[in-house]
PDB file of N, CA and C in Angstrom:
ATOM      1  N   UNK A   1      25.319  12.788 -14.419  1.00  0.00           N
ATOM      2  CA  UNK A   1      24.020  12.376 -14.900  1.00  0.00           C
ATOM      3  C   UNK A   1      23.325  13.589 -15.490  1.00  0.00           C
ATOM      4  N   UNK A   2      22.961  13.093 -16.576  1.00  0.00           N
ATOM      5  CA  UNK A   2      21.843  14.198 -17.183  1.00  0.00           C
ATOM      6  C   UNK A   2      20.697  14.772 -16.788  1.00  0.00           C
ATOM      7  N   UNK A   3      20.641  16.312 -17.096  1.00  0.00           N
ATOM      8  CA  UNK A   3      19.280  16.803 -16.203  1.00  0.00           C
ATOM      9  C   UNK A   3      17.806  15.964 -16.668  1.00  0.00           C
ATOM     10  N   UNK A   4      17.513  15.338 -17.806  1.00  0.00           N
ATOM     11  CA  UNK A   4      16.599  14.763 -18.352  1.00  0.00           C
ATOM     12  C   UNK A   4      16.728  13.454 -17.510  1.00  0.00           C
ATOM     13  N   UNK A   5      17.685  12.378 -17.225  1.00  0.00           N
ATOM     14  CA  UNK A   5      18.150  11.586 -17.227  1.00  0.00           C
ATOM     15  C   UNK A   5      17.255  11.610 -15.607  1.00  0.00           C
ATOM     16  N   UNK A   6      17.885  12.526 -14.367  1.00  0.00           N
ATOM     17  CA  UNK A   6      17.199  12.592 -13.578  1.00  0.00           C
ATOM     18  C   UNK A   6      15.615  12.900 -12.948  1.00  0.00           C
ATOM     19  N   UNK A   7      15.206  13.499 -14.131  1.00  0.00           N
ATOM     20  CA  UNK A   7      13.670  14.142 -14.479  1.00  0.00           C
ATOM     21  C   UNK A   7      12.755  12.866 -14.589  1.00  0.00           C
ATOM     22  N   UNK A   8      13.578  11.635 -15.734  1.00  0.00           N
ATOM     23  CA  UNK A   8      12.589  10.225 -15.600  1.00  0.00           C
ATOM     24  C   UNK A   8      12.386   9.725 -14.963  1.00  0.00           C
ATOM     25  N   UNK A   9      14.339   9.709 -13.814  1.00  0.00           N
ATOM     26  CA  UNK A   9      13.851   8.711 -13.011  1.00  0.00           C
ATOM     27  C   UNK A   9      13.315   9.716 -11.421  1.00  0.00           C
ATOM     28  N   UNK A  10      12.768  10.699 -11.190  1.00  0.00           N
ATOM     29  CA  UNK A  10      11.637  11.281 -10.244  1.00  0.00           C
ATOM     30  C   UNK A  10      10.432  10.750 -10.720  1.00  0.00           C
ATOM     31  N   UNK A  11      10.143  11.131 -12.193  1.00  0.00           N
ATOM     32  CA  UNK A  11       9.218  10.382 -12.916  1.00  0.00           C
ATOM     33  C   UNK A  11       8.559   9.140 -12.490  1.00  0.00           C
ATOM     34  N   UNK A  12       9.642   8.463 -12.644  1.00  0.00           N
ATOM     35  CA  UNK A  12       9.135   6.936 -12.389  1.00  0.00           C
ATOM     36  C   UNK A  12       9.235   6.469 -11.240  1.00  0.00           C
ATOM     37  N   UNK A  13       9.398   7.120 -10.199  1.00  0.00           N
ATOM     38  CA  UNK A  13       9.372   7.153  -8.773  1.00  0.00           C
ATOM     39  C   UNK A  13       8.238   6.412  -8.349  1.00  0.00           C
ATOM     40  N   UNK A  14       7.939   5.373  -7.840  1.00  0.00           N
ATOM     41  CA  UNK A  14       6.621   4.895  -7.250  1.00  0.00           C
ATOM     42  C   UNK A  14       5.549   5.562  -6.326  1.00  0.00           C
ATOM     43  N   UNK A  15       6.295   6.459  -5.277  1.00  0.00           N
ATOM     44  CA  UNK A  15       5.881   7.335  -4.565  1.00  0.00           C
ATOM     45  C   UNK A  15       6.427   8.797  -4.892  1.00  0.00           C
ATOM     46  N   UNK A  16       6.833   9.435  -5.174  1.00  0.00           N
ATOM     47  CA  UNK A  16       7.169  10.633  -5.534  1.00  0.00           C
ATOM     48  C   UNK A  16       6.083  11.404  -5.718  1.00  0.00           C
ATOM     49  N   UNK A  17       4.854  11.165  -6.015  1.00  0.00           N
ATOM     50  CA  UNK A  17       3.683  12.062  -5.819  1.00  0.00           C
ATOM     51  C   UNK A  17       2.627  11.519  -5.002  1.00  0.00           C
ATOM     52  N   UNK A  18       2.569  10.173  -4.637  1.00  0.00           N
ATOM     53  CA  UNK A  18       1.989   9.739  -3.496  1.00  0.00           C
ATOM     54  C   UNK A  18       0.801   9.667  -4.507  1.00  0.00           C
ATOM     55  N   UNK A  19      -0.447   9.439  -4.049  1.00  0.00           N
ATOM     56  CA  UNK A  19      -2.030   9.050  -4.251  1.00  0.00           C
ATOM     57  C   UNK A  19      -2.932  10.484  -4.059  1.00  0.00           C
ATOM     58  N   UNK A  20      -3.056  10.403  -5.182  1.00  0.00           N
ATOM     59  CA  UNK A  20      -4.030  12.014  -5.894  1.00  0.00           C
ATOM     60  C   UNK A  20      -5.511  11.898  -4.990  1.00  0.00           C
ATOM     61  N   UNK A  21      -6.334  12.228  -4.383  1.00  0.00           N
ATOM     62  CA  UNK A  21      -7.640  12.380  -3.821  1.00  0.00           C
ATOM     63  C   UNK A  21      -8.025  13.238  -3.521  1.00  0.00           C
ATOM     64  N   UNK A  22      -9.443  13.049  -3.193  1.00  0.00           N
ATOM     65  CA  UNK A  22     -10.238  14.176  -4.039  1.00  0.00           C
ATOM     66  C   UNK A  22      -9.996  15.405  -2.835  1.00  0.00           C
ATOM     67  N   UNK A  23      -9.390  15.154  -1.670  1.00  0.00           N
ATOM     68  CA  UNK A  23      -9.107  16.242  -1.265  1.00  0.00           C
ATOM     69  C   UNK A  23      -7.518  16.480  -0.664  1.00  0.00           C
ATOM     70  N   UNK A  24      -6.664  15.729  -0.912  1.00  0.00           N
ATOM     71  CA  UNK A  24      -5.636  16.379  -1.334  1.00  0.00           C
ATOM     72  C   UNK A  24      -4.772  15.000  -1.455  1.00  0.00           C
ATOM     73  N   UNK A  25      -3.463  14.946  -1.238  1.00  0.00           N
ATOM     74  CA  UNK A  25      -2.482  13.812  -1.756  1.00  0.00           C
ATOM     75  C   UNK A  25      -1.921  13.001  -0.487  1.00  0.00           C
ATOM     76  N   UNK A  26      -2.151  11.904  -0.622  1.00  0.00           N
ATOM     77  CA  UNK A  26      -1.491  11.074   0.603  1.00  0.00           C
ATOM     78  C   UNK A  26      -0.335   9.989   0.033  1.00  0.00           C
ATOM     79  N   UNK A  27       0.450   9.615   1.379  1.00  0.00           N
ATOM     80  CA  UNK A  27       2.109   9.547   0.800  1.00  0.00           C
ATOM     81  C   UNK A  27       1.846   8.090   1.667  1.00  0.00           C
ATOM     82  N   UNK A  28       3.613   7.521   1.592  1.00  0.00           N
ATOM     83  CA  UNK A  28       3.584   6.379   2.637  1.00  0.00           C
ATOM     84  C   UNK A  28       4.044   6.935   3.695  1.00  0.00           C
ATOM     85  N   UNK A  29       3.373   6.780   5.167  1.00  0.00           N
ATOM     86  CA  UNK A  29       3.778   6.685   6.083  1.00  0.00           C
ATOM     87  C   UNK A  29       3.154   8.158   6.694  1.00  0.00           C
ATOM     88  N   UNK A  30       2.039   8.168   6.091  1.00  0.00           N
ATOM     89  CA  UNK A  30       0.795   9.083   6.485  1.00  0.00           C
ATOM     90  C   UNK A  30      -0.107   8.310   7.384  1.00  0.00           C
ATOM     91  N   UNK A  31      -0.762   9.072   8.212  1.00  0.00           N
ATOM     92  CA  UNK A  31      -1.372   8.662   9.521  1.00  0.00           C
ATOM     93  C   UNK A  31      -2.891   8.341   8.955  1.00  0.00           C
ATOM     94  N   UNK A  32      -3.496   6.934   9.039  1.00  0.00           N
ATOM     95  CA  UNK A  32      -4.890   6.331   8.816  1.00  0.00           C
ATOM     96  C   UNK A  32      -5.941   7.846   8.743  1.00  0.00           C
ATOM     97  N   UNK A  33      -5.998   8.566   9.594  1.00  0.00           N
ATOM     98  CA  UNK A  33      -7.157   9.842   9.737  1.00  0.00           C
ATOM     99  C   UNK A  33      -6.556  11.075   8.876  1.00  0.00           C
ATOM    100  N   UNK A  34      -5.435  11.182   8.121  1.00  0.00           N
ATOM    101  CA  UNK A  34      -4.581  11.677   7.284  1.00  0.00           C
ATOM    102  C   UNK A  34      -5.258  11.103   5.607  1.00  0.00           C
ATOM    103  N   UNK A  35      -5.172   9.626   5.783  1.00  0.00           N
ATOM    104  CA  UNK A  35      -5.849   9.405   4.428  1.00  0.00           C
ATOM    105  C   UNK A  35      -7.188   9.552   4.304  1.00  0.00           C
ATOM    106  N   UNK A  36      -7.926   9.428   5.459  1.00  0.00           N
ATOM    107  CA  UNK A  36      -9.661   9.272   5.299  1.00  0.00           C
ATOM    108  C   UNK A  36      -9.779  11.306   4.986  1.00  0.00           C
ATOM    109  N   UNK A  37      -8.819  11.709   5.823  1.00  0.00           N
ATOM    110  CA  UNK A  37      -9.456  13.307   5.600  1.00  0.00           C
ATOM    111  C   UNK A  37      -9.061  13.670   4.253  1.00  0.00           C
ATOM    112  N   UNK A  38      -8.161  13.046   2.993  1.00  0.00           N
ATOM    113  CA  UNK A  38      -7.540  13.484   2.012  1.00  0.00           C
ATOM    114  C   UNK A  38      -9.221  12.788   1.199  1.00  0.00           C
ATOM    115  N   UNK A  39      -9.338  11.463   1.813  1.00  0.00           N
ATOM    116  CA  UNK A  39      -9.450  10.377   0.548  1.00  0.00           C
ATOM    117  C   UNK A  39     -10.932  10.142   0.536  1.00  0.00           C
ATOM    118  N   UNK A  40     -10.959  10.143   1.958  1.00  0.00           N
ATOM    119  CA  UNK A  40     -12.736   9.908   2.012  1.00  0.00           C
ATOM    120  C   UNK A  40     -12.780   8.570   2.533  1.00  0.00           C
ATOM    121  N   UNK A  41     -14.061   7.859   3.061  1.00  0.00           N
ATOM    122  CA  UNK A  41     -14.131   6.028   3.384  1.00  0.00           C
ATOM    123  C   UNK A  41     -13.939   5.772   2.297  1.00  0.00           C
ATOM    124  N   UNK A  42     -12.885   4.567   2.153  1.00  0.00           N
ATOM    125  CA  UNK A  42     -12.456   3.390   1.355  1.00  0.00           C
ATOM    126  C   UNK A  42     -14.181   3.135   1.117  1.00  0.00           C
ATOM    127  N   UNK A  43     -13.858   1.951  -0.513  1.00  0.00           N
ATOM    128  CA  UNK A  43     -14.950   1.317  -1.023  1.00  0.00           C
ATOM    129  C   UNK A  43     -15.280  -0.334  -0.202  1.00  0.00           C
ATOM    130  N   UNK A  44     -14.015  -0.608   0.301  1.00  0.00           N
ATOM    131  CA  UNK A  44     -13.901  -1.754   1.135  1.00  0.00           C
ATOM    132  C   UNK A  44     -12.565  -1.342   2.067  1.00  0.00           C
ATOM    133  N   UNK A  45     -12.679  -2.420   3.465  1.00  0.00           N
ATOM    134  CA  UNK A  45     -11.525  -2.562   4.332  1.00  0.00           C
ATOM    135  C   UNK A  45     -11.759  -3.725   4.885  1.00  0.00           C
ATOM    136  N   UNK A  46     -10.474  -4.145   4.984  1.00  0.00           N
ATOM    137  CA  UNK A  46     -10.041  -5.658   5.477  1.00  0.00           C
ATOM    138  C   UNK A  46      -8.919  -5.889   6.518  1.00  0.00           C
ATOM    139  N   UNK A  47      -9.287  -6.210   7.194  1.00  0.00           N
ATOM    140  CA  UNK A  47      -7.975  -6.643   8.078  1.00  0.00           C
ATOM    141  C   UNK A  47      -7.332  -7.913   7.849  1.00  0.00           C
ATOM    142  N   UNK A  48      -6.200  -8.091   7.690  1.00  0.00           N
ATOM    143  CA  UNK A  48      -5.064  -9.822   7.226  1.00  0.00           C
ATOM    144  C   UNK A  48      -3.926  -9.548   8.095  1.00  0.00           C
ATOM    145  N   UNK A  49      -4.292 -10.673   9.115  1.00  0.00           N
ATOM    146  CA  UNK A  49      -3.249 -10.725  10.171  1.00  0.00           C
ATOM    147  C   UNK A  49      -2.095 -12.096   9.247  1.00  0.00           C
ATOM    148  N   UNK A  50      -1.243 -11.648   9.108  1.00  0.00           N
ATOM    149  CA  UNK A  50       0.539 -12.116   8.186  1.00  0.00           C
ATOM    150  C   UNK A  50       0.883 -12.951   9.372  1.00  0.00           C
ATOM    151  N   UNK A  51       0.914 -14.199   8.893  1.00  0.00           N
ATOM    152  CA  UNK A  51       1.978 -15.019  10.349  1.00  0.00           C
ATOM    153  C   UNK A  51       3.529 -14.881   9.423  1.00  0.00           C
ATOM    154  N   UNK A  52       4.301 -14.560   9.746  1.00  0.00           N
ATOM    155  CA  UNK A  52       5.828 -14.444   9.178  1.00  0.00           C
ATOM    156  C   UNK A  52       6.110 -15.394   9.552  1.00  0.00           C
ATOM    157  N   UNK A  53       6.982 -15.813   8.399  1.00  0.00           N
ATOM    158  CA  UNK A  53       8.079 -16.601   8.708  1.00  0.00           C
ATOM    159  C   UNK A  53       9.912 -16.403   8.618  1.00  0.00           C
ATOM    160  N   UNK A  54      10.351 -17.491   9.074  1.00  0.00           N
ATOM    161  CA  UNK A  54      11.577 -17.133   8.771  1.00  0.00           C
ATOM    162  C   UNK A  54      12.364 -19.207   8.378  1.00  0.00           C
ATOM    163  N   UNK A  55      13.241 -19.054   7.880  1.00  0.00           N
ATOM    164  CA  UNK A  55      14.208 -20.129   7.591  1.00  0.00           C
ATOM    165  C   UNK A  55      15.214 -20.334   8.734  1.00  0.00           C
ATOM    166  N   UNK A  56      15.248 -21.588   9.351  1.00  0.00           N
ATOM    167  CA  UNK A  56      16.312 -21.788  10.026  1.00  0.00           C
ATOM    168  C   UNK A  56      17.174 -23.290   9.355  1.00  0.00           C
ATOM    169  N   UNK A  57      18.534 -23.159   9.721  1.00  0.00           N
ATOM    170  CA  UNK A  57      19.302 -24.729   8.943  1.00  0.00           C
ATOM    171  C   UNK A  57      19.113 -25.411  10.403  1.00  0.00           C
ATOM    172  N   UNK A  58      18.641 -26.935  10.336  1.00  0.00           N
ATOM    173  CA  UNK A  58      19.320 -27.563  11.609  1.00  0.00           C
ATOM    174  C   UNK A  58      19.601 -28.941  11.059  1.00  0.00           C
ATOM    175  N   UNK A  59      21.148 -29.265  11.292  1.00  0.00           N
ATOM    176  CA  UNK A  59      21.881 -30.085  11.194  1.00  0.00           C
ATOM    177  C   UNK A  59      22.144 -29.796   8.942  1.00  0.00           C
ATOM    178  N   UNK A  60      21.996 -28.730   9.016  1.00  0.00           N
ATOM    179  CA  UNK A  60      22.197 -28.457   7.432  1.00  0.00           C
ATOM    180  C   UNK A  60      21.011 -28.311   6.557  1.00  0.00           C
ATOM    181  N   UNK A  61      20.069 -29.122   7.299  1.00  0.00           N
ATOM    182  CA  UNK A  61      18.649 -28.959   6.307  1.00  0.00           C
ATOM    183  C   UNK A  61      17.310 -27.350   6.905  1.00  0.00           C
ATOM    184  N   UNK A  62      17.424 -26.818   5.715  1.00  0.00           N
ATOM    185  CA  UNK A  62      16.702 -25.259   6.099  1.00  0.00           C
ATOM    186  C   UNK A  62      15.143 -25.832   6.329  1.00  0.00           C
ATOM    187  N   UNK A  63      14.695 -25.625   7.133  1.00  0.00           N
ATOM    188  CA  UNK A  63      13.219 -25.616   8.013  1.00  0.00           C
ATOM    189  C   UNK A  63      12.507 -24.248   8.157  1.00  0.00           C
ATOM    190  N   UNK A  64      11.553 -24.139   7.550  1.00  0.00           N
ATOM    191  CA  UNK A  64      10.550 -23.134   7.717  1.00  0.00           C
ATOM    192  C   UNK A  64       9.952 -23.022   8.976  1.00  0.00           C
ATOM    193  N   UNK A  65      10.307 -21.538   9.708  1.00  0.00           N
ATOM    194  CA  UNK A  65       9.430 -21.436  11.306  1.00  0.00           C
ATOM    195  C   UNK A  65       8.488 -20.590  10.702  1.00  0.00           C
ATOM    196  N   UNK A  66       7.032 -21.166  11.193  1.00  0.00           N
ATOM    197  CA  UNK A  66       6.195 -19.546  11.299  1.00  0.00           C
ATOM    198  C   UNK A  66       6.048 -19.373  12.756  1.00  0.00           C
ATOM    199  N   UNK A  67       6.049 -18.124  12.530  1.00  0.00           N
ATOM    200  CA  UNK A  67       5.941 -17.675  14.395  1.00  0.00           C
ATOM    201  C   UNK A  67       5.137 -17.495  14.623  1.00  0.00           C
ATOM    202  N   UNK A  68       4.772 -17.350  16.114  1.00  0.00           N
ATOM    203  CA  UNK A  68       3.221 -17.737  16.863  1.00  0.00           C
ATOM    204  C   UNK A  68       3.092 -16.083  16.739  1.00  0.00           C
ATOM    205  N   UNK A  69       3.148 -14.936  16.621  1.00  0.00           N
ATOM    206  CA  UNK A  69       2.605 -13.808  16.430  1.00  0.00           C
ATOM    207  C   UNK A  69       2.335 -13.561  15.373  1.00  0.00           C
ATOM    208  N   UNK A  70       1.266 -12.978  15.067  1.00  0.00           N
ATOM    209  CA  UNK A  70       0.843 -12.251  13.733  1.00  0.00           C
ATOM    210  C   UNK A  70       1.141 -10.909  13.748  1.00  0.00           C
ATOM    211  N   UNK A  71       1.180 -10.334  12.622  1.00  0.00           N
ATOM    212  CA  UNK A  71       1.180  -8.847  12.314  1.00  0.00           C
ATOM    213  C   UNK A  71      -0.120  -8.781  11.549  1.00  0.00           C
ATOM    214  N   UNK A  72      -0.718  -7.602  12.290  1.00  0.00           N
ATOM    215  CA  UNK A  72      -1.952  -6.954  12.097  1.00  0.00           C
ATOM    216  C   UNK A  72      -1.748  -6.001  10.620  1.00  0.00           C
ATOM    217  N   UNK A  73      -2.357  -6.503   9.374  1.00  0.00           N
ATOM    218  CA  UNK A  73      -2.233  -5.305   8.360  1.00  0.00           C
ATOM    219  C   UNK A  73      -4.238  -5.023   8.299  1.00  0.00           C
ATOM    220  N   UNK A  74      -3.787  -3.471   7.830  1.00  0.00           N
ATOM    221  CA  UNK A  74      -5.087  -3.357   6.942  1.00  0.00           C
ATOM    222  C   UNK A  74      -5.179  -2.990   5.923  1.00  0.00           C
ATOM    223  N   UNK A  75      -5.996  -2.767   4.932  1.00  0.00           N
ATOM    224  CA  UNK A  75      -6.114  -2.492   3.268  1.00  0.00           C
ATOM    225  C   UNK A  75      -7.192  -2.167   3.069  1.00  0.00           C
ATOM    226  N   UNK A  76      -7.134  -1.502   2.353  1.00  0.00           N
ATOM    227  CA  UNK A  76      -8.192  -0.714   1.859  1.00  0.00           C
ATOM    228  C   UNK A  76      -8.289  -0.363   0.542  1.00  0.00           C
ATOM    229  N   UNK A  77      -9.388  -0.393  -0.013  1.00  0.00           N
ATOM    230  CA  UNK A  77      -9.677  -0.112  -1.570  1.00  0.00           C
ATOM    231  C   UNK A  77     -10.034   1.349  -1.634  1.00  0.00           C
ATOM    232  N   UNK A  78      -9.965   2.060  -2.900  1.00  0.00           N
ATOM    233  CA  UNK A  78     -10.264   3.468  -3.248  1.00  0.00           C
ATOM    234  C   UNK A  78     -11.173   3.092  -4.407  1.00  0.00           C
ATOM    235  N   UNK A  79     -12.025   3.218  -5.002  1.00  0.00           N
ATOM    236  CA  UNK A  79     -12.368   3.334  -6.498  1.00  0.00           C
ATOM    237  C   UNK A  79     -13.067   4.829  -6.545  1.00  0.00           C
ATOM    238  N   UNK A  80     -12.365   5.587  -7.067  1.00  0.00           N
ATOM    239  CA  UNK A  80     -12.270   7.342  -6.630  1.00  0.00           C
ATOM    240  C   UNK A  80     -13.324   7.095  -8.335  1.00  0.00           C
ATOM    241  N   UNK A  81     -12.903   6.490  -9.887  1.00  0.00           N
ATOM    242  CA  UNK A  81     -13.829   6.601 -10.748  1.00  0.00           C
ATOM    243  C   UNK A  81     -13.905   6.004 -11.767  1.00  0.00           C
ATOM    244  N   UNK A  82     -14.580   5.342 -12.422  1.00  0.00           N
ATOM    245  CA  UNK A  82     -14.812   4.270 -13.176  1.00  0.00           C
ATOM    246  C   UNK A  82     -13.408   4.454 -14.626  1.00  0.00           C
ATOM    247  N   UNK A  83     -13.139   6.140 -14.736  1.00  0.00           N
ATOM    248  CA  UNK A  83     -11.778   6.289 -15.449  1.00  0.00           C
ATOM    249  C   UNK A  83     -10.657   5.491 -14.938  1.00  0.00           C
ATOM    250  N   UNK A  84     -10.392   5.645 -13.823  1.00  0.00           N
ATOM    251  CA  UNK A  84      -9.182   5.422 -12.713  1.00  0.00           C
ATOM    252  C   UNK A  84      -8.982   3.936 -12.252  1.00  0.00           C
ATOM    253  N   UNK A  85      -7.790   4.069 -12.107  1.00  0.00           N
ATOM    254  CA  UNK A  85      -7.012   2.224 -11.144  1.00  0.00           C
ATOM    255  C   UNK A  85      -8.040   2.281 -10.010  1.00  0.00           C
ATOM    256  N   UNK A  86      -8.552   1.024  -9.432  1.00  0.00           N
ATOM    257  CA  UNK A  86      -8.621   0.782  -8.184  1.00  0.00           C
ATOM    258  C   UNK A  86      -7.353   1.330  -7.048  1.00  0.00           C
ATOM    259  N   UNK A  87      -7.813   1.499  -6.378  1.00  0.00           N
ATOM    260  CA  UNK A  87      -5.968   1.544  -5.281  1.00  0.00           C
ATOM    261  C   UNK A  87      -6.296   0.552  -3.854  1.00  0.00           C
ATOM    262  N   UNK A  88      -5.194   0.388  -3.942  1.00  0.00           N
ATOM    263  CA  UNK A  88      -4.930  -0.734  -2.597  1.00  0.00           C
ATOM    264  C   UNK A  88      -4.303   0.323  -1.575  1.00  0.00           C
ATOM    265  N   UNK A  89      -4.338   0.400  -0.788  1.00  0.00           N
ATOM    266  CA  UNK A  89      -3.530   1.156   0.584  1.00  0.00           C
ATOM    267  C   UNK A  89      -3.450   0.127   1.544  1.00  0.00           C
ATOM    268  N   UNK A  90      -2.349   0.265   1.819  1.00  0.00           N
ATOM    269  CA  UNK A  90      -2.083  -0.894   3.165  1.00  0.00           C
ATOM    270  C   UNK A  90      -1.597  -0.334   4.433  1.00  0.00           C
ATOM    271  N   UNK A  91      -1.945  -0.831   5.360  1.00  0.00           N
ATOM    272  CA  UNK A  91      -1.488   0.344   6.588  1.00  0.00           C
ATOM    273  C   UNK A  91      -1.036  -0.704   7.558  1.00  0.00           C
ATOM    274  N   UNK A  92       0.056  -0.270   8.799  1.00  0.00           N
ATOM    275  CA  UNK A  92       0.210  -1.042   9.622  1.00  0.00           C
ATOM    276  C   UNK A  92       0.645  -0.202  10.653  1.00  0.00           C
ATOM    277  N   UNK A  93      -0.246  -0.244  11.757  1.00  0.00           N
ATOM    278  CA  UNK A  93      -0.366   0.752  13.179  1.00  0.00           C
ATOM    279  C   UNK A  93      -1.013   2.176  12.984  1.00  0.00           C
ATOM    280  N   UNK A  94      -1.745   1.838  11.727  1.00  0.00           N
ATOM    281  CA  UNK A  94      -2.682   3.214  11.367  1.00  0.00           C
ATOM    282  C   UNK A  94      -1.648   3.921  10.575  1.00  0.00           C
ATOM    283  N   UNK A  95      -0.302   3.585  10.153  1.00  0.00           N
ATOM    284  CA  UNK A  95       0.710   4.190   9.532  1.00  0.00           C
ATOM    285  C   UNK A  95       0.726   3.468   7.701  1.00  0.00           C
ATOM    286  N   UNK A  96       0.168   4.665   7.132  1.00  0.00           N
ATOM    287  CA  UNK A  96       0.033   3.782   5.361  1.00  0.00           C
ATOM    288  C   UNK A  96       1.619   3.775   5.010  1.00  0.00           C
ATOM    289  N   UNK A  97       1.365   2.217   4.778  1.00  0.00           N
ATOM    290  CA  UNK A  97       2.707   1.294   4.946  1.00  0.00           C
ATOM    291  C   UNK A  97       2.881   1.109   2.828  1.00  0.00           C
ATOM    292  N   UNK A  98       1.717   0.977   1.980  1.00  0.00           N
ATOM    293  CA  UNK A  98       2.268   0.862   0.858  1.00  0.00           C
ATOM    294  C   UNK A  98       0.772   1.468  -0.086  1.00  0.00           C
ATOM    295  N   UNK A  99       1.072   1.689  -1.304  1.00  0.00           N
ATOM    296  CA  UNK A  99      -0.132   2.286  -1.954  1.00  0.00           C
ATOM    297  C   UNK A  99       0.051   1.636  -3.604  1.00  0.00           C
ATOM    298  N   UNK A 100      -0.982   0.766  -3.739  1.00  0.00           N
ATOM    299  CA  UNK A 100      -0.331  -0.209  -4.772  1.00  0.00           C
ATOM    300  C   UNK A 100      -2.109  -0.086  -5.988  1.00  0.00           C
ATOM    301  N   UNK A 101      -1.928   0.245  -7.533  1.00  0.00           N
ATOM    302  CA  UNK A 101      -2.594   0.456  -8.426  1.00  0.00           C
ATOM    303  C   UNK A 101      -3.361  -1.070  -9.062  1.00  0.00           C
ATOM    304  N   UNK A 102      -4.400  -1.349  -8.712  1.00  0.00           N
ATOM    305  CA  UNK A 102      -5.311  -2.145  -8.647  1.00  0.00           C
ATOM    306  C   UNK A 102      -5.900  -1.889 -10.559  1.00  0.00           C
ATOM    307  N   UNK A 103      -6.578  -2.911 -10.881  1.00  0.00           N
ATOM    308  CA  UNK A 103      -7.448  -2.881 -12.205  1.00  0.00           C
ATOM    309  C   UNK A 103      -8.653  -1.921 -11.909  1.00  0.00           C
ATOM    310  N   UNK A 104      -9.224  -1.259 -13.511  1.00  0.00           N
ATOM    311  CA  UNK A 104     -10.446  -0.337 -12.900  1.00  0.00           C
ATOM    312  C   UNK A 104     -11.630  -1.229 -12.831  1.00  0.00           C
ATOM    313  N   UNK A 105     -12.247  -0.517 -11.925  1.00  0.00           N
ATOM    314  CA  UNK A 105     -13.931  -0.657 -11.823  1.00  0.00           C
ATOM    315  C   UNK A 105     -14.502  -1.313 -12.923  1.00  0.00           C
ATOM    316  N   UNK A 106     -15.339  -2.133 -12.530  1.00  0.00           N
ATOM    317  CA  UNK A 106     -16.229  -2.611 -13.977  1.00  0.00           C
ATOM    318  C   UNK A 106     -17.557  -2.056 -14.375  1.00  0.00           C
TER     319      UNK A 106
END
């Protein structure tokens, strides 16, 4: 593989530089008091408890279970500046689980 070839795809890495803030860079699987000390309070936070599911066959026909536990997520918005994406951060056990580029500010 080509040295360029590998340069794009770091490039285009989803996380490879993690989330720029105003006081320093947070990654996935950075600790909740890790992003507030980089990032500052979110513009909003929400908690969405996920009931999962899963597929089971019985007697051949697939049946949807949701299970009686939820998983606890939280999310959080950034709007760092009316230039910039919104950002989504999602965390689960205080552990930022995904960091996803939102539309800007209006």
């Amino acid at each position: 593989m080509r040295a360029s070839s590998i340069l794009l795809l770091v490039l285009l890495a989803p996380s490879a530089w993690g989330l720029r803030c105003p006081d320093g860079v947070v990654d996935i699987g950075d600790h909740a008091v890790e992003v507030l000390d980089a990032c500052g309070e979110p513009f909003s936070r929400a908690e969405v408890v996920e009931s999962p599911t899963r597929i089971v066959t019985v007697d051949g026909v697939p049946i949807r279970q949701t299970l009686a536990v939820g998983i606890v997520t939280e999310e959080w918005i950034y709007e760092f500046s009316p230039q910039r994406f919104r950002q989504l951060l999602r965390f689960r056990g205080n552990r930022l689980l995904e960091i996803r580029s939102l539309d800007k500010p209006r």
